[in-house]
Coordinates of C-alpha atoms in Angstrom, one line a residue:
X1 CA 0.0 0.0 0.0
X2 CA 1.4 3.5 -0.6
X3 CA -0.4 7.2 -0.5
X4 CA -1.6 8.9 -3.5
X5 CA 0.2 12.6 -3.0
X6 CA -0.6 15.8 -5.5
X7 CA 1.1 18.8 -5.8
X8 CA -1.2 21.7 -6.7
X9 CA 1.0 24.4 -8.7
X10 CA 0.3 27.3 -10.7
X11 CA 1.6 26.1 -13.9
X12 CA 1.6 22.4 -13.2
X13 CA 0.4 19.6 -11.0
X14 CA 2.3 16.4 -9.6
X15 CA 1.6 13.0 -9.0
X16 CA 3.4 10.7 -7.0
X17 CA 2.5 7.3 -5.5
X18 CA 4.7 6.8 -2.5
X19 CA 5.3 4.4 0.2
X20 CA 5.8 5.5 3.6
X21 CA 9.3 5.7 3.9
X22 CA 9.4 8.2 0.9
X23 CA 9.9 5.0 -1.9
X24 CA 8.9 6.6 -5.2
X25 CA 6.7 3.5 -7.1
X26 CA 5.1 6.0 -9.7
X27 CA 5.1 9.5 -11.3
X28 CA 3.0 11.5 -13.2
X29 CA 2.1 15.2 -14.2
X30 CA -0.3 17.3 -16.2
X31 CA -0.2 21.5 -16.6
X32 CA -3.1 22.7 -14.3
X33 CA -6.3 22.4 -15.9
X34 CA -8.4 25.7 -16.0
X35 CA -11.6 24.3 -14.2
X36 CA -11.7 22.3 -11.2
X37 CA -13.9 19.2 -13.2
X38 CA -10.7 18.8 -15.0
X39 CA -8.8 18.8 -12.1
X40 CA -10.9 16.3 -10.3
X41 CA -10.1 13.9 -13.1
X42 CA -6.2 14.0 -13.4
X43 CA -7.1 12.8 -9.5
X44 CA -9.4 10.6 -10.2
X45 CA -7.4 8.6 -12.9
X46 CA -4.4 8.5 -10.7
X47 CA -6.2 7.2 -8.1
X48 CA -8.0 4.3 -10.1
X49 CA -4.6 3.0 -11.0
X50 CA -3.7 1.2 -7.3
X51 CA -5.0 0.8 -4.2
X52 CA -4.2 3.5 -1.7
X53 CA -4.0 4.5 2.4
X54 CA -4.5 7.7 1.8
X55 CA -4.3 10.9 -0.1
X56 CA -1.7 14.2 0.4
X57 CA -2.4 17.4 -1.1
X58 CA 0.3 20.5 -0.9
X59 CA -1.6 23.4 -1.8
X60 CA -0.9 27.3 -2.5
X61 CA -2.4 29.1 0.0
X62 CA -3.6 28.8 4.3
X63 CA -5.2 25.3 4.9
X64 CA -8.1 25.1 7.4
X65 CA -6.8 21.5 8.9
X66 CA -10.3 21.6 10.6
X67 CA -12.4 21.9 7.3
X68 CA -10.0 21.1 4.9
X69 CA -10.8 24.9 3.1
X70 CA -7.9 26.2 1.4
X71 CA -8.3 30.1 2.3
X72 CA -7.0 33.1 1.0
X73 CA -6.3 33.6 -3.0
X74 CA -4.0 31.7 -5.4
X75 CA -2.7 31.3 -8.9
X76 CA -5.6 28.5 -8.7
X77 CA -8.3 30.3 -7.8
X78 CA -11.2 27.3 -8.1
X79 CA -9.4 25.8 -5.5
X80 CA -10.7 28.0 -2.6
X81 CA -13.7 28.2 -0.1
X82 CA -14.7 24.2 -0.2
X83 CA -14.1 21.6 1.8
X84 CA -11.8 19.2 0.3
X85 CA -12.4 16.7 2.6
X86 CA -16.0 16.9 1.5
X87 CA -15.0 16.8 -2.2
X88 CA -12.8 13.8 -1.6
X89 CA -15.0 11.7 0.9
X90 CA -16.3 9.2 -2.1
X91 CA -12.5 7.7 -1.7
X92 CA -13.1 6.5 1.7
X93 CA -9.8 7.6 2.2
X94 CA -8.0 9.6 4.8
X95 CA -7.0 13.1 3.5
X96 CA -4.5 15.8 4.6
X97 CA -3.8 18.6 2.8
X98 CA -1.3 22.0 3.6
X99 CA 0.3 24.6 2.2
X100 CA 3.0 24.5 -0.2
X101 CA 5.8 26.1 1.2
X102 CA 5.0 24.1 4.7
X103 CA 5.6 21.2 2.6
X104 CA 8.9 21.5 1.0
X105 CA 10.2 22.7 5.2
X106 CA 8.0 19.1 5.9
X107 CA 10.1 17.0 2.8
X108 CA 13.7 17.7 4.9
X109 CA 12.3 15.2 7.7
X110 CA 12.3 12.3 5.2
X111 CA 15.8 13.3 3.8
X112 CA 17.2 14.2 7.6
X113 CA 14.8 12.7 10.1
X114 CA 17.3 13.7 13.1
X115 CA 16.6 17.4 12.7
X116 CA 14.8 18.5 15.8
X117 CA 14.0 22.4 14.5
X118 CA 14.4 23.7 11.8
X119 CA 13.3 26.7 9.2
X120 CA 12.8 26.4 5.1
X121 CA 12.8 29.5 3.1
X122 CA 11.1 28.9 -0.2
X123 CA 12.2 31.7 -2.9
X124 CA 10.2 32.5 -5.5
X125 CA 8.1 35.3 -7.1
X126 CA 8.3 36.1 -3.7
X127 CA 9.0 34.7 -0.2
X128 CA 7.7 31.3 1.7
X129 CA 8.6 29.4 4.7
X130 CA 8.1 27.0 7.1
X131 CA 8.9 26.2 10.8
X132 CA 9.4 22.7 12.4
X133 CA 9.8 22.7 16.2
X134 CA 10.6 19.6 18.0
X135 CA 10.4 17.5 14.6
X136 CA 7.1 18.8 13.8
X137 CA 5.4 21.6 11.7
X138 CA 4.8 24.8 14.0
X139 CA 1.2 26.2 12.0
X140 CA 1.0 29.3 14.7
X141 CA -2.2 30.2 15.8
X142 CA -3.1 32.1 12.9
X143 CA -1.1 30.0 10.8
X144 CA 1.2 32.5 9.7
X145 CA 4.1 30.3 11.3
X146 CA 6.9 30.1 8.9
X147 CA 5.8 33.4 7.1
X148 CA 9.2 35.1 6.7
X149 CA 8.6 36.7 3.6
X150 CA 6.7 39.3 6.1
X151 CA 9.4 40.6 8.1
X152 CA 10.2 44.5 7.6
X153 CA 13.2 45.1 6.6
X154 CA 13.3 49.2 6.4
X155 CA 11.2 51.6 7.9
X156 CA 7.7 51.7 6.6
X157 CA 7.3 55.0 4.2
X158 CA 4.1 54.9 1.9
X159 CA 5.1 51.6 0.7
X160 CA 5.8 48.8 2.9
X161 CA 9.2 47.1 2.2
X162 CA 9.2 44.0 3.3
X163 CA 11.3 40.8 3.4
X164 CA 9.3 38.9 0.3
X165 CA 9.7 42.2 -2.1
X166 CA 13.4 42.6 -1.9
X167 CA 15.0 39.6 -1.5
X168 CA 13.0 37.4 -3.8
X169 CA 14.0 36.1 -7.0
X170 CA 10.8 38.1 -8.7
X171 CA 12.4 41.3 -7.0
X172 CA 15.5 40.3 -8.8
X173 CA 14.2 39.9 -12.1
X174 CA 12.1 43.0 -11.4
X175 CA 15.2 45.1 -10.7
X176 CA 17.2 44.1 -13.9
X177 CA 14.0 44.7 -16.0
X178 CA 13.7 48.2 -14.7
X179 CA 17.6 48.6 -15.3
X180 CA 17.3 47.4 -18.8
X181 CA 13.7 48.3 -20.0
X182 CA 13.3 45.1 -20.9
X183 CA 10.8 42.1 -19.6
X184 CA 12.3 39.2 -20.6
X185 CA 15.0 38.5 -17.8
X186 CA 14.6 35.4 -16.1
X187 CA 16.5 34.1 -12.9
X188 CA 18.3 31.6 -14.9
X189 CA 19.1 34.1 -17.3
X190 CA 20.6 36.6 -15.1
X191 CA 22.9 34.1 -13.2
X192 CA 24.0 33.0 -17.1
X193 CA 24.7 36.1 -18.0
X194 CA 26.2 37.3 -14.5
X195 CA 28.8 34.2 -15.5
X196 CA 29.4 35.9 -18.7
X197 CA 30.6 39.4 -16.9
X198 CA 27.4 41.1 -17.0
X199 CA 27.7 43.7 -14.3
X200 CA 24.4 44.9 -13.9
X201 CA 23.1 40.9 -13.4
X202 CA 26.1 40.7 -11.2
X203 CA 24.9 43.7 -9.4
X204 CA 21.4 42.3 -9.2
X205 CA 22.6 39.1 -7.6
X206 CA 24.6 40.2 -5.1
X207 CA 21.5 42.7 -4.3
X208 CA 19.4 39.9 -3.6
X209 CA 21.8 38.0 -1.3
X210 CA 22.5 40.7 0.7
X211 CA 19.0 41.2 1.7
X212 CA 18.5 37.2 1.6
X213 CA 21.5 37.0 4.2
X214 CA 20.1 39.7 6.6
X215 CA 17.0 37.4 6.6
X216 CA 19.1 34.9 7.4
X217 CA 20.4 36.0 10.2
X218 CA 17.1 37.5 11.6
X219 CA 16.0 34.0 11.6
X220 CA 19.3 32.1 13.0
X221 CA 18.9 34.6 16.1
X222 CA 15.9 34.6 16.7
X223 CA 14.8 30.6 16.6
X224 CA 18.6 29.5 16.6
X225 CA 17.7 26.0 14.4
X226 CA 20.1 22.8 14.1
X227 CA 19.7 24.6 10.2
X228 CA 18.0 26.4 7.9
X229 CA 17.4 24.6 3.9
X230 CA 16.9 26.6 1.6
X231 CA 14.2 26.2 -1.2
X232 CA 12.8 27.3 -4.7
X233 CA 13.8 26.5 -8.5
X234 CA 17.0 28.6 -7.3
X235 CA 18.0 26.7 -4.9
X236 CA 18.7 24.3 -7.7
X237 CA 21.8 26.5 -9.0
X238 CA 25.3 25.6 -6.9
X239 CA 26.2 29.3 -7.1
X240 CA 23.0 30.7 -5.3
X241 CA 24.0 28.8 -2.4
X242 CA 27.3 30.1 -2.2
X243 CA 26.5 33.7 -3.2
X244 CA 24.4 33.5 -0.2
X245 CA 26.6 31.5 2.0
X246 CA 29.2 34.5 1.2
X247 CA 26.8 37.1 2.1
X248 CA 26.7 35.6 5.6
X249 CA 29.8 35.5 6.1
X250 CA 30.5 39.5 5.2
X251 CA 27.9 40.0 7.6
X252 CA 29.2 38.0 10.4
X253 CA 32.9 39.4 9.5
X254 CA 32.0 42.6 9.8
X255 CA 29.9 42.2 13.1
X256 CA 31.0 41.1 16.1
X257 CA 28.1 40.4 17.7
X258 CA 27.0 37.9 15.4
X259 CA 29.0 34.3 17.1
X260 CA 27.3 32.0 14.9
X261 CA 27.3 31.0 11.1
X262 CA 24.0 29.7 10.2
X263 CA 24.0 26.0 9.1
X264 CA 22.5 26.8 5.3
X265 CA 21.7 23.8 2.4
X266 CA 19.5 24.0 0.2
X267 CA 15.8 21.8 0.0
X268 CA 17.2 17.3 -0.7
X269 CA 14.5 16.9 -2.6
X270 CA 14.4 20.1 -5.0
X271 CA 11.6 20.1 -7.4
X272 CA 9.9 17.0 -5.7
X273 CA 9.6 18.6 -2.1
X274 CA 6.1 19.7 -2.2
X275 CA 5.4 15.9 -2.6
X276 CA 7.6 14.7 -0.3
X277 CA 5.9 17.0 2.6
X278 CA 2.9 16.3 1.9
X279 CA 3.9 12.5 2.4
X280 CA 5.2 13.5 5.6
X281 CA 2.1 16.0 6.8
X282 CA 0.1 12.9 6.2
X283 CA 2.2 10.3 8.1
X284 CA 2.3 12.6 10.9
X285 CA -1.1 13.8 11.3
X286 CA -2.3 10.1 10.9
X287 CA 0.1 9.3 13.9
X288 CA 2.2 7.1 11.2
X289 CA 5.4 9.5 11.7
X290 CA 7.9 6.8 13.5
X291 CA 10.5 9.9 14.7
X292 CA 8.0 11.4 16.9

């Protein structure tokens, strides 16, 4: 037996049947349908194929763990404001669902089930994250736990600055099209071209890990975690890592008071995390977790 798991994306959504150790037996994808009918039967044929314990769902946007509504707005709209519990119960089947970026902090568990506490920062169009205390996701009482990309990072004028809108990859790509005039820059392009001696994409990149590093640190000293993984299609690229890694360590040169070098890698399980967590957030809230 194994759990059906989905990844619900903007641009695409993931399939994976999984055992509960994280043993990959099958894969599958589709781009996101436009209605939710269509969405209903990408699940639907994946979960004809075997019998299942259980299905996990990571999900853009605040899950309702009570009444399995996914709140808030997202880049899938049609998923909001119903119970998926209710929409799912015809399977018989347990189902847990939670946010995305929760997920991929969830996935580093499976790959390093000795970490005790922990923070992911998911980078993207903007900023995610997630928070696991004592080997388990910290939701808050609002569920805002893990929210990083909120944190202020200068003083409030008309236009509130905060953590998600400058150290982002969008804010990046943002910056080097308002340099340029163009709007056809891509992360991936700027670090190619960075390589190549551009010096406004050089600019732009050491930009974004300055403000990623003071993050960072805000974080480290503030929750003090065994480390902090680092996730997002950038968190693919080798050099991000280190660009970051180097930022750290400028700041920590330069001040004294700060003693300790956060522990930094980035997400095991790259583009696969959201599946991965969810495989997790359903072994533990079914009481299945065995490193609890």
């Amino acid at each position: 037996m194994s759990i059906a798991t989905f990844d619900i994306g903007g641009t695409g959504i993931k399939f994976a049947s999984l055992t509960r150790e994280g043993d990959l037996l099958e894969k599958d994808s589709t781009p996101t349908p436009d209605t939710f009918e269509e969405l209903l039967a990408f699940l639907d044929k994946e979960l004809k194929k075997r019998h299942y314990e259980g299905i996990a769902i990571s999900v853009p946007g605040a899950v309702n763990q009570e009444t399995g509504v996914i709140e808030g707005i997202s880049a899938v709209p049609y998923i909001h404001g119903f119970s998926w519990y209710e929409a799912l119960a015809r399977y018989d089947l347990p189902v847990h669902l939670e946010n995305d970026a929760n997920c991929v902090g969830l996935s580093e568990l499976l790959a390093h089930p000795e970490i005790e506490n922990a923070a992911c920062v998911v980078i993207g169009t903007g900023i995610g994250g997630a928070l696991i205390i004592n080997g388990k996701l910290h939701r808050g009482r609002h569920g805002l736990g893990g929210e990083f990309g909120y944190m202020t990072t200068k003083t409030p004028a008309e236009k509130l600055n905060n953590w998600s809108q400058l150290a982002s990859t969008g804010n990046m790509v943002r910056y080097v099209n308002e340099k340029t005039g163009q709007t056809d820059w891509s992360g991936l392009r700027i670090y190619h071209e960075a390589v190549n001696g551009n010096t406004l994409c050089q600019e732009a990149i050491q930009r974004m890990n300055r403000h990623l590093a003071q993050g960072i640190l805000n974080i480290q000293y503030f929750f003090d975690p065994d480390v902090i993984s680092l996730g997002g299609s950038i968190s693919r690229n080798p050099d991000f890592l280190l660009g970051v890694k180097k930022a750290i360590q400028d700041y920590v040169d330069r001040y004294e008071e700060y003693s300790v070098v956060p522990e930094l890698v980035a997400c095991h399980y790259q583009a696969d995390a959201n599946l991965y967590g969810a495989l997790v957030n359903w072994l533990q809230e079914e009481k299945a977790w065995p490193h609890l």
